[in-house]
Short mmCIF file of C-alpha atoms and ligand atoms in Angstrom, two decimals:
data_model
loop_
_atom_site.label_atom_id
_atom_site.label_comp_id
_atom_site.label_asym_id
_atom_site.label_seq_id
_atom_site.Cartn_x
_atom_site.Cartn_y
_atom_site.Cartn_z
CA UNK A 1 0.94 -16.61 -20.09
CA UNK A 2 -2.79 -17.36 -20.30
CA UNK A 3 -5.28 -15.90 -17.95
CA UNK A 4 -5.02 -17.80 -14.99
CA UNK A 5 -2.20 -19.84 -15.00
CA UNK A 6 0.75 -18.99 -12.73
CA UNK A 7 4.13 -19.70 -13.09
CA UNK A 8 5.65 -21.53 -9.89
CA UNK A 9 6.55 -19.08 -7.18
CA UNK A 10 4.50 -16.30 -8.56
CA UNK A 11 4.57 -13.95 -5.68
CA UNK A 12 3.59 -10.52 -5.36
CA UNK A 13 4.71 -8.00 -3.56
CA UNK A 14 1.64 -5.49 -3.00
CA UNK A 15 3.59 -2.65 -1.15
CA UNK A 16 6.50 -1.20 -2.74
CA UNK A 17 7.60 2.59 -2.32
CA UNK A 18 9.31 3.71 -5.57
CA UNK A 19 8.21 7.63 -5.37
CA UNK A 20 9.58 10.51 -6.92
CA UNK A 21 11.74 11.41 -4.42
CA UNK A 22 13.17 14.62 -5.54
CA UNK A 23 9.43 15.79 -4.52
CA UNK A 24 10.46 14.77 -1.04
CA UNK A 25 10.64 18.31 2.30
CA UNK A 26 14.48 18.02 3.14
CA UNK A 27 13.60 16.52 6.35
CA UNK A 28 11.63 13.47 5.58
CA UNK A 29 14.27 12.94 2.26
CA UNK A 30 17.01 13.03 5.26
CA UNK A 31 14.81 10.09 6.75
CA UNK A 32 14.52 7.99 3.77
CA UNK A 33 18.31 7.74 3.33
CA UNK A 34 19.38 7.16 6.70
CA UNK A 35 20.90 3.97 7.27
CA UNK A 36 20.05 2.98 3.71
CA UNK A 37 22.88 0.97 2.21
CA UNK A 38 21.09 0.81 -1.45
CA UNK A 39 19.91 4.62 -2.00
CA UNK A 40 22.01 4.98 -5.13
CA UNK A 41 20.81 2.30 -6.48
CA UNK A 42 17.21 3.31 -5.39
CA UNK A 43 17.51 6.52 -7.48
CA UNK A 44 18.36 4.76 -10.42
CA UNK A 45 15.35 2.12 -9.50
CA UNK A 46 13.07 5.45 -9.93
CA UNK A 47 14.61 6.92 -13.10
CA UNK A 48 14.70 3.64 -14.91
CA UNK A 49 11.81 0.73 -13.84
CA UNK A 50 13.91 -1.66 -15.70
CA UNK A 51 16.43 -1.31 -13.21
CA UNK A 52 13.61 -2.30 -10.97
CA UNK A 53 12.38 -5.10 -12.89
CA UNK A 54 16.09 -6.44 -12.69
CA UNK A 55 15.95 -6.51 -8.80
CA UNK A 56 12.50 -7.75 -8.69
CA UNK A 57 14.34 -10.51 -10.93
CA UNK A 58 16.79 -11.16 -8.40
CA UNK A 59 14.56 -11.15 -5.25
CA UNK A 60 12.35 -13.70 -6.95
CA UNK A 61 8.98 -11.45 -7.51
CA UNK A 62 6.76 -11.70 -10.25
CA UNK A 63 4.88 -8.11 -9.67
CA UNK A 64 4.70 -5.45 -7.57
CA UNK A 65 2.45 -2.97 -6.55
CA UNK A 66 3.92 0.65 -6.51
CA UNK A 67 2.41 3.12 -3.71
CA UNK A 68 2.15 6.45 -4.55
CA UNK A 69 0.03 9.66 -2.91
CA UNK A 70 0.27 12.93 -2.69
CA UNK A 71 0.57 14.80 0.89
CA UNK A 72 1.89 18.18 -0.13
CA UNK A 73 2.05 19.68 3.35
CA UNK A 74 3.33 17.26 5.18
CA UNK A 75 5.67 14.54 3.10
CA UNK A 76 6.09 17.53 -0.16
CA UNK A 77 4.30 14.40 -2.84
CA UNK A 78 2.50 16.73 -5.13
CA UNK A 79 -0.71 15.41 -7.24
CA UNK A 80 1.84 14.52 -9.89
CA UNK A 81 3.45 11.71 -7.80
CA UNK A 82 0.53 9.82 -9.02
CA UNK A 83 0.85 10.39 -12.32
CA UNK A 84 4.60 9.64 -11.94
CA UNK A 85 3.66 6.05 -10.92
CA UNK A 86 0.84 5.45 -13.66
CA UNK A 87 3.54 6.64 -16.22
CA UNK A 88 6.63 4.72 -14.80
CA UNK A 89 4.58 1.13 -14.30
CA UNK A 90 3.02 1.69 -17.29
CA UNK A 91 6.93 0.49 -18.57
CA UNK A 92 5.65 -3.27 -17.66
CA UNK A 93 2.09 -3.45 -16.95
CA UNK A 94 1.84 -6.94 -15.87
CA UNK A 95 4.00 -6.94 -13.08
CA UNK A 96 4.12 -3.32 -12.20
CA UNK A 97 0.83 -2.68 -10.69
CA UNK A 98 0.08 1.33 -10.25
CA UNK A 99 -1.36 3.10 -7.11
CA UNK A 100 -2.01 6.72 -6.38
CA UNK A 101 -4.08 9.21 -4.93
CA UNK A 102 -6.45 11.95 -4.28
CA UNK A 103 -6.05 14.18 -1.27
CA UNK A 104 -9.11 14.13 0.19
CA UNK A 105 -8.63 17.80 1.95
CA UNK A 106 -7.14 19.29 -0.64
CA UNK A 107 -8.02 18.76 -4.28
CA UNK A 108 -10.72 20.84 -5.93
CA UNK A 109 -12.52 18.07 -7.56
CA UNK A 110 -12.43 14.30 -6.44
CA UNK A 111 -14.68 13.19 -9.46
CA UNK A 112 -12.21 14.77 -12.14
CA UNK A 113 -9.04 13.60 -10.12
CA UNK A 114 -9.84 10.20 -9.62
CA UNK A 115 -11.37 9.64 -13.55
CA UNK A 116 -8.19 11.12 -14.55
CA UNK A 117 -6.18 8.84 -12.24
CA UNK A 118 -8.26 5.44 -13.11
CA UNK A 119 -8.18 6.66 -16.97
CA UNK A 120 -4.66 7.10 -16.96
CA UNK A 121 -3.80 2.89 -15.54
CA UNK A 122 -3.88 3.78 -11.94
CA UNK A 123 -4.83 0.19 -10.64
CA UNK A 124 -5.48 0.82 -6.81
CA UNK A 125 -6.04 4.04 -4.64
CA UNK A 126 -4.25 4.83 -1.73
CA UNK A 127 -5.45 6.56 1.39
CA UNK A 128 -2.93 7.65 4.43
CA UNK A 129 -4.50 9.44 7.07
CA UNK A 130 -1.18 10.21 8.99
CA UNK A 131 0.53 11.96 6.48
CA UNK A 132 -2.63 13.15 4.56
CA UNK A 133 -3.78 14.77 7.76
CA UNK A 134 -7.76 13.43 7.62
CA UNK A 135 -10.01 10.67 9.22
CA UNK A 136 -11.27 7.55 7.97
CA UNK A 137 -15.12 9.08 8.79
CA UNK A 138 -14.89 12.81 7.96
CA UNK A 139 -17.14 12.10 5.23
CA UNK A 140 -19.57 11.22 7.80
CA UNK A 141 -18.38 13.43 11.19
CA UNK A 142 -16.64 16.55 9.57
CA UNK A 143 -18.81 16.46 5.66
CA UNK A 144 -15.88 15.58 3.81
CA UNK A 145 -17.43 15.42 0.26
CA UNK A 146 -14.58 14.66 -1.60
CA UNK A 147 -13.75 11.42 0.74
CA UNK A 148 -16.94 10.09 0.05
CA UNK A 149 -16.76 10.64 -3.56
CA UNK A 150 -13.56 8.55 -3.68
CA UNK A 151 -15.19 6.08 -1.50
CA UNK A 152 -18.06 6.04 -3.82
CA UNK A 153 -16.29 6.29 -7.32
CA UNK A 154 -13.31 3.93 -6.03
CA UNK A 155 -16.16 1.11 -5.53
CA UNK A 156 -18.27 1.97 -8.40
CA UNK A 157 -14.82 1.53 -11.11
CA UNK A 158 -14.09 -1.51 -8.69
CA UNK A 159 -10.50 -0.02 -7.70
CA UNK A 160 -9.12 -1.66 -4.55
CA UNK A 161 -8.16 0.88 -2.01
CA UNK A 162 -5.25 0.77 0.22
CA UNK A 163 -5.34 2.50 3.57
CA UNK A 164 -2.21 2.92 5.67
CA UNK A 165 -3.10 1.59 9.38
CA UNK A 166 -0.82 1.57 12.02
CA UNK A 167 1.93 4.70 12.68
CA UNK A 168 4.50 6.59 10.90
CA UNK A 169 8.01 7.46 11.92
CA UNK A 170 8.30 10.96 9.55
CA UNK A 171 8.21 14.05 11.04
CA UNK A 172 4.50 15.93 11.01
CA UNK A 173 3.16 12.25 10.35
CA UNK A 174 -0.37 12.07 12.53
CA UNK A 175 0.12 8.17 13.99
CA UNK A 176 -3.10 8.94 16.13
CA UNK A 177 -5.03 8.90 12.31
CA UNK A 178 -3.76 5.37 11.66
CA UNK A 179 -6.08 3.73 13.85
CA UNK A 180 -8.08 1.29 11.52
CA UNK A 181 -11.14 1.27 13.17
CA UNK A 182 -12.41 4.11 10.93
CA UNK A 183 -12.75 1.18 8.14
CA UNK A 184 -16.02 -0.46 10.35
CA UNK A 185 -17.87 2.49 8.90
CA UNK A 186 -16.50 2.70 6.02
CA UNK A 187 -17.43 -1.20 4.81
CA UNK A 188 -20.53 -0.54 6.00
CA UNK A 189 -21.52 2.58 4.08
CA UNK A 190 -19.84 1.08 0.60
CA UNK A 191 -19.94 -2.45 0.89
CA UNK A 192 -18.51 -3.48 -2.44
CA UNK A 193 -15.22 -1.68 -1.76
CA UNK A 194 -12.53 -3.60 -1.47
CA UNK A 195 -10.33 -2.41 1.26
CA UNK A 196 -6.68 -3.14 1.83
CA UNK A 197 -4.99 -2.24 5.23
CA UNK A 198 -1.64 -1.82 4.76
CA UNK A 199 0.53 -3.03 7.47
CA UNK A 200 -2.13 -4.93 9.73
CA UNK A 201 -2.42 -1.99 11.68
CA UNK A 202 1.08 -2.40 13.50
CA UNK A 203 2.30 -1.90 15.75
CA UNK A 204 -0.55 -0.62 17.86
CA UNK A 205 -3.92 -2.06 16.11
CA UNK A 206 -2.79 -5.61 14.58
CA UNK A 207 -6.34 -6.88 16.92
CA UNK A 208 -8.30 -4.19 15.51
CA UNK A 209 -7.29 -5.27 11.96
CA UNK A 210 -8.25 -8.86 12.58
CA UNK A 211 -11.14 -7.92 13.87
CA UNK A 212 -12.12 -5.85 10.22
CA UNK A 213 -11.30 -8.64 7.89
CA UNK A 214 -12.86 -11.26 9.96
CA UNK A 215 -16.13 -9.31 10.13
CA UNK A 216 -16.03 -7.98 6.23
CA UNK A 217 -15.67 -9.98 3.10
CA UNK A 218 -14.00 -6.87 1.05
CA UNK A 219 -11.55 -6.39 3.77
CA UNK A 220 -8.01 -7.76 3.20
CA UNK A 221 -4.65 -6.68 4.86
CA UNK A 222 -0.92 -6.42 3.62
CA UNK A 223 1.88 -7.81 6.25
CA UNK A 224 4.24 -5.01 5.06
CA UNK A 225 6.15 -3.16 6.95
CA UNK A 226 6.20 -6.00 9.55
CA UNK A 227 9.66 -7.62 9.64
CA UNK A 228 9.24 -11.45 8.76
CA UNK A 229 10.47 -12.76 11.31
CA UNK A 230 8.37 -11.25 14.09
CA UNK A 231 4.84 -11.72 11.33
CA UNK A 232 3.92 -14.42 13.92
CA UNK A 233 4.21 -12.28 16.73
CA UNK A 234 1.79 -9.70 15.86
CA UNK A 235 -0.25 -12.01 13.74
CA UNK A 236 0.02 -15.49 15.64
CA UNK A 237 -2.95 -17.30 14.05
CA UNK A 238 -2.35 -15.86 10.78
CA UNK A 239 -3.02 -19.17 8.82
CA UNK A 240 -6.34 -18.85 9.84
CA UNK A 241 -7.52 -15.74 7.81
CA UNK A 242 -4.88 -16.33 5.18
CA UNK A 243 -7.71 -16.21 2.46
CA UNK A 244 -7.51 -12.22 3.23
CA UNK A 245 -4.00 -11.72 3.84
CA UNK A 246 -1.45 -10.16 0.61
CA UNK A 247 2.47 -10.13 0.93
CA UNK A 248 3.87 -6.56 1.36
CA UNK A 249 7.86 -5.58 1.78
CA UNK A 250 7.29 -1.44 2.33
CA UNK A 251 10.96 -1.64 0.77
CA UNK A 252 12.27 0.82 1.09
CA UNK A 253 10.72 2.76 3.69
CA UNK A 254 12.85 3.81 7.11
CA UNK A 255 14.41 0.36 8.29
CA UNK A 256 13.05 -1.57 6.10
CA UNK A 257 15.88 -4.21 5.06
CA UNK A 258 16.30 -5.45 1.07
CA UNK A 259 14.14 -7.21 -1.16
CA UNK A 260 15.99 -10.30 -1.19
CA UNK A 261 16.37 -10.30 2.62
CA UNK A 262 12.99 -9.61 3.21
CA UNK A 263 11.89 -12.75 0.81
CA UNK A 264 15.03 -15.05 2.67
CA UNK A 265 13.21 -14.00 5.81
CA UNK A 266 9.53 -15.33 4.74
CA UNK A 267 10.86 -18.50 3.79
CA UNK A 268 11.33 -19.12 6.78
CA UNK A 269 8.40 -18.28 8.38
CA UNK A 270 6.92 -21.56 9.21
CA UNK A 271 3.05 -21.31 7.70
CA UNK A 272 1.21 -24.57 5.96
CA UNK A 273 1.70 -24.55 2.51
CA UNK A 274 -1.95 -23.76 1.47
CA UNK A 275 -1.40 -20.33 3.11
CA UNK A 276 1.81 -18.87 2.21
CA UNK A 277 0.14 -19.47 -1.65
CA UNK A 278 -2.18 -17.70 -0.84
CA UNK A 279 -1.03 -15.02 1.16
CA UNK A 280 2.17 -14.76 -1.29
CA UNK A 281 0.22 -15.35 -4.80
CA UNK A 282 -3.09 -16.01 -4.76
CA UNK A 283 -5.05 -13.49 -3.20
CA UNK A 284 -2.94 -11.06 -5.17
CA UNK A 285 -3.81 -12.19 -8.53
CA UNK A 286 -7.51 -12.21 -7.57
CA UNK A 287 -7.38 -8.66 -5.98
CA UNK A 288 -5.31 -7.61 -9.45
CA UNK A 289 -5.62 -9.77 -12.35
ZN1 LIG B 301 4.06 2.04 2.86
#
C-alpha cells in the first residue's frame, strides 16, 4: 500500500503485551494466568507472531504495538525482553510495531542501551515507574543521569515514549509512581518528545491526564486498559481531545477480556465518526508511520 493511504477500518491497537513470559517471578506469572481462558493460545502467540498476526486477523486490526521493558527486580523482564520484541515484530514490520526499554536505575549505560535498542527496530520506548521502581523527575530531584539521557536521546532519534500512568495490580508494583503529573516537567524540559500515557492515568488520575495533553502538543494518551464500555465514564468529553487520543486493548494483562471482545465493545461506544478515526487510525499512523 502506498504511503498514506489506508485501507478501510485500519485500526491500531497501540498497547499489546506479548512478553517473554517464561522471564516472568512465579508470582506475577501466577497473576497473568488467572482467570485467563486463552493462555495456551497466548504462549503459542509468543513463540510464533504469525499466530498473532492470525488473531489480529480475526479481531479486525491492522497493527499493533508490542510493549516490552525490563524490571528485573520486581516483574523478573530482563534487558533481553526488549530485544525479544525487536526480534519477534521484526517477523511483520508493518503491523507489528516494537517497544522496549531501558531501566533507568539499573543499566550501566543509557547512551549504549538505547542506540542498541533504536538500531536494532525498536520503534517506541517504554517507561513504567511502578514496576521499574523510579520517578518521572529523578533526573531532576534525585540526579538520575541515565533518565535524562533517555529523555534526551528518545527526543533527539524522535522515538515516541510510552509511560504507564495510573496503578498496577502485580505484587511489588509501586501504584503511588503512576501518578502522571511527573510528565508537566518532563514536556517542559524536552519539548519535542512525544509522550504517550498509557491508560489515561486510570483509575485514579484520568483529570490529571487531560489536563497534560490539553496543555502540551507532544502529549497523547492510550485508552487501554480501560474497559470500553465504561471509556465514557472516566473520559466523558473524550471527543473533544480526540486529535490526541490512540486505541489501546492491554490484552492480555490481568482482566483484560479478548481482542475481539474488546473491539465488539468499542463499536459500541457511541463517539462522532470524525473521532473514533482518529482515535482508532489516524493518530496512530501519524505517531508511527
Ligand atoms: Zn500495559
Amino acid at each position: 500500500m502506498a504511503e498514506g493511504v489506508r485501507a478501510p477500518g485500519d485500526i491500531t491497537d497501540i498497547h499489546i503485551h506479548i512478553q517473554p513470559w517464561d522471564q516472568l517471578h512465579p508470582a506475577v506469572r501466577e497473576r497473568m494466568r488467572r482467570g485467563r481462558r486463552d493462555y495456551d493460545e497466548i504462549l503459542k502467540m509468543i513463540e510464533d507472531p504469525s499466530a498473532f498476526l492470525d488473531y489480529l486477523d480475526l479481531s479486525g486490526v491492522e497493527r499493533a504495538g508490542i510493549i516490552n521493558y525490563p524490571s528485573q527486580d520486581i516483574m523478573g523482564f530482563s534487558e533481553e525482553a526488549s530485544i525479544f520484541c525487536a526480534r519477534w515484530c521484526s517477523a511483520m514490520p508493518s503491523r507489528l510495531i516494537a517497544f522496549g526499554g531501558v531501566h533507568p536505575r539499573l543499566t550501566k549505560s543509557a547512551d549504549d542501551d538505547m542506540n542498541r535498542l533504536l538500531d536494532l527496530g525498536i520503534r517506541g520506548i517504554k517507561l513504567h515507574p511502578p514496576h521499574q521502581d523510579f520517578g518521572l523527575t529523578d533526573y531532576r530531584e534525585k540526579n538520575l543521569k541515565s533518565l535524562d539521557r533517555i529523555y534526551s536521546i528518545a527526543q533527539q532519534r524522535k522515538i515516541p515514549v510510552m509511560i504507564h500512568t495510573g496503578t498496577s495490580v502485580f505484587p511489588g508494583a509501586r501504584s503511588r509512581l503512576g501518578d502522571p503529573i511527573g510528565v508537566d516537567d518532563v514536556a517542559i524540559d524536552f519539548p519535542d518528545l512525544r509522550i504517550i500515557l498509557a491508560h489515561g492515568g486510570r483509575p485514579l488520575w484520568g483529570e490529571t491526564a487531560i489536563f497534560l495533553l490539553r496543555r502540551f502538543p507532544n502529549v497523547f494518551m492510550d485508552i487501554s486498559g480501560i474497559p470500553p464500555r465504561r471509556v465514557l465514564q472516566y473520559f466523558p468529553r473524550l471527543a473533544e481531545f480526540a486529535d490526541k487520543v490512540l486505541f489501546g486493548s492491554d490484552w492480555p494483562a490481568p482482566g483484560v477480556p479478548t481482542l475481539p471482545e474488546i473491539l465488539d465493545q468499542i463499536e459500541g461506544v457511541p463517539m462522532p465518526a470524525e473521532a473514533r478515526e482518529k482515535i482508532m487510525a489516524l493518530n496512530a499512523r501519524k505517531l508511527f508511520p
